[in-house]
Amino acid sequence: MKSCIPLLPALIFAVAACNVPLPDRMEFGVSEKIVTVPAEGGEGVIKVYSDGDIAIIPEATPKWGVITSPLNFSSDGEVRVSFQANYDLRRSVKIAVSYRNGIAADTLVFRQEGAVARFSVAEHAIFVDSGADRTTELAISTNVNPSAIDVHTRYIDEGDDWLGEIKISSRSVSFMTYGSQSPRVRKAIVTLSHEDGWGVVLKETVSVNLSNSSGQFGETLSYTQARMMAGEDGKLIEGDYLLKGIIVSDCLSNNMDMNYNTSYNVVDTTSSLKTAYIESLDGMYGFRLVFDDVADNIFRQKQIVEIMLSGKHMRVETQPQRYTISGMGVEDFKLCGTVETIPEKVRKISELTDDDVNTFVEIENTEFLDKDGCYSNVYDAYTLESPFNKTTVSNKFNSDCWPALLVDADGRTIYAMVNMMCPWRRTGGGVPQGTGPLRGILVHNDQPRYGDMGPYQIRVIDDSGYAQSRSEGSSFETLLKWDARPYKYNFSNYGDYFPYTASSNGMDTCIPSDDFDKESGACKGILSFENKMGMPMSGTKALRPCRSFQALRSNSSPGGGQSDNRALSIQCNIAGFYNWNRDGSIESYNGIVSRFATEGLEGKKLFLYFSFCCGGNDNHAFKNFPSRWCVEYSSGPGLPYIVVPSMETAAPYVHLRSYGFGGPMNVDGRSYNPSYSTGMGYTEHFFEFPDDILGKEEVRVRIRPYDTKVTSIPENPADNIENMEACDGIDIYQDIRFNRIIFLIK
């Protein structure tokens, strides 16, 4: 098809300088810019559309690629290149097409298939004794002509008079070095590169290290010594220091670190691929390693390496204390072998300390708290698109990383972080149903989309890190639950068995626990809602079943991750959560209340697990809602409520997040991009109650807003969303969703 293009300013200036009259309008275009011919040979054809004179100017005229069309023509025409059979590397011919003596131009590429160029070195660092002149050979593997490999040398400190000629053959590269009496280690970075016939650049980097006058390559530091060199801003390491250890990460894993948003719909997925972890040979301490380039992170789990620290930056962070070495390149590593097994470090969650961060740990006797889903229960329509997440909804809102909450036999919890580009995160097989080890790298990640997750999280290399039994089993017993399993919520039918007032907004519904027996009316507990300010009726009840994001479907299923009617939606005015005094201060709060008996449970422990999110699939999901929620209990009617801290964070509250909605969006006449604190699914939380809640005829447990803090929609999606306060007279409708509420005993 013809395409009309404007005259570029530079071309206008050039043509005007030559007093060439400019046309008012021109037509110039090509059918395509690149064509590919098979290795067997054949002809490549590209059509040129024009209303003027065309000149064909080849960059080169190889015998194997001959232009068979005219080099000059007027109006529309074709450029044809005939290729002989190719028994070598893939190749190409570039041809310039000039329109009207250079008023406009384009470049066409005619490619021919062939063998793909390969080039690799056996090692990325060599170490040479400085005692005498010598030649050191390094094995290479390549099918490229050695004369087509370029060499570039960059010297690191200590002059450039010690490295001589570098020769490349089909099997090796040799480095000539001269003897030296320098007290410092000398280092040069040698880059070997080749651009293949299709313009793809192959590159290998080798560090050539010449020992000091004592024949040493540096001082090997203990991990304690290395940690003392770190600074809060990333201290530059000067001097010849070495650090030896075991790689406990894997360059092939997509689950090594957080990938953060760079804009509301773009995620930098290279962060995880640039991250590795090394621990001491005894497994006691570890460092996070950050590479400058993804291609430099080639290291596999169980490799023993020695790192040259000179020129790197070492950073210490607190709460928890952890250490990162950045500026890493493949040339900074010396391979020293492998270990059969990583040093054993078995811990209970309560036994984890800051010294375990960045090391490989095994947490014993763990289990998933949500066993109906997958390793990341999210609304996949708005997560990263991938070969295994081809949703039918446009991925306008891209986000990454969502954890699952696991608990050990002592009732302590930890989040297992899962990046969306991990192909094993949802395969249709679900999560292990029983108990067992959880194996991975202990980390500290901040995920604004989830809220505070405590000091420690864990990242498995792949799903083999979830080593729990596939057979059903648990360290806990369910006392009572509301999770629509096996029953589906059908609130209006409970009026015959429980106090139920058919109010205009349906907020007086009482919901029996899932053990409810319709014939006898018996159940272990009652759930009620103290906020009586429902939404104006629109054909649906204020309390109703809604979608849960359990991600039960396999990777091949579009839109995987939704299960209908397995969550409780509470549509209400958030003003109903607050009871105000006349002076505008808070008198008390309302929430969702569970009533049940704990008689006969003396000597046991009582726990609560629930998951929740805010918002339906509309713009209101991002609007103001109570952001911090707490759990509190009363040991009997009329007795005061006492707040219970979160098991994950020890804080008196947890964070509520809205779930994803495509953006940009219009709210109150203004356009906003989705915040980086927008959730991707239900957040999971766990609480342990004091012993005084046990042995009671009736106890009450309330989930309610912790304070008057509410969210806003920031103009900058990276800004904090928890920066507003509710006040008397607030009038905002929201949809608060509880995926499940379960009381466990042990």
mmCIF file of C-alpha atoms in Angstrom, residues 227 230-234 257 260 288 290 314-325 354 357-358 444-446:
data_model
loop_
_atom_site.group_PDB
_atom_site.id
_atom_site.type_symbol
_atom_site.label_atom_id
_atom_site.label_comp_id
_atom_site.label_asym_id
_atom_site.label_seq_id
_atom_site.Cartn_x
_atom_site.Cartn_y
_atom_site.Cartn_z
ATOM 1 C CA ARG A 227 29.662 -6.985 56.369
ATOM 2 C CA ALA A 230 29.143 -1.962 54.118
ATOM 3 C CA GLY A 231 27.589 1.506 54.256
ATOM 4 C CA GLU A 232 23.997 2.715 54.254
ATOM 5 C CA ASP A 233 24.474 4.493 50.912
ATOM 6 C CA GLY A 234 26.444 1.678 49.285
ATOM 7 C CA ASP A 257 13.610 -10.561 43.610
ATOM 8 C CA TYR A 260 8.694 -3.024 40.497
ATOM 9 C CA ARG A 288 22.359 -10.336 47.861
ATOM 10 C CA VAL A 290 22.939 -7.274 41.974
ATOM 11 C CA MET A 314 28.289 -2.762 49.504
ATOM 12 C CA ARG A 315 25.097 -1.577 51.179
ATOM 13 C CA VAL A 316 23.595 -2.362 54.571
ATOM 14 C CA GLU A 317 19.878 -1.913 55.265
ATOM 15 C CA THR A 318 18.091 -2.249 58.569
ATOM 16 C CA GLN A 319 14.817 -3.663 59.883
ATOM 17 C CA PRO A 320 15.850 -6.333 59.150
ATOM 18 C CA GLN A 321 19.604 -5.958 58.778
ATOM 19 C CA ARG A 322 20.647 -7.204 55.352
ATOM 20 C CA TYR A 323 23.496 -6.713 52.908
ATOM 21 C CA THR A 324 23.729 -6.133 49.147
ATOM 22 C CA ILE A 325 26.744 -6.030 46.833
ATOM 23 C CA ASP A 354 18.519 -11.227 60.529
ATOM 24 C CA VAL A 357 18.473 -13.156 55.442
ATOM 25 C CA ASN A 358 19.930 -13.856 51.962
ATOM 26 C CA HIS A 444 12.986 -8.944 52.910
ATOM 27 C CA ASN A 445 10.761 -7.492 50.189
ATOM 28 C CA ASP A 446 8.553 -4.423 50.289
#
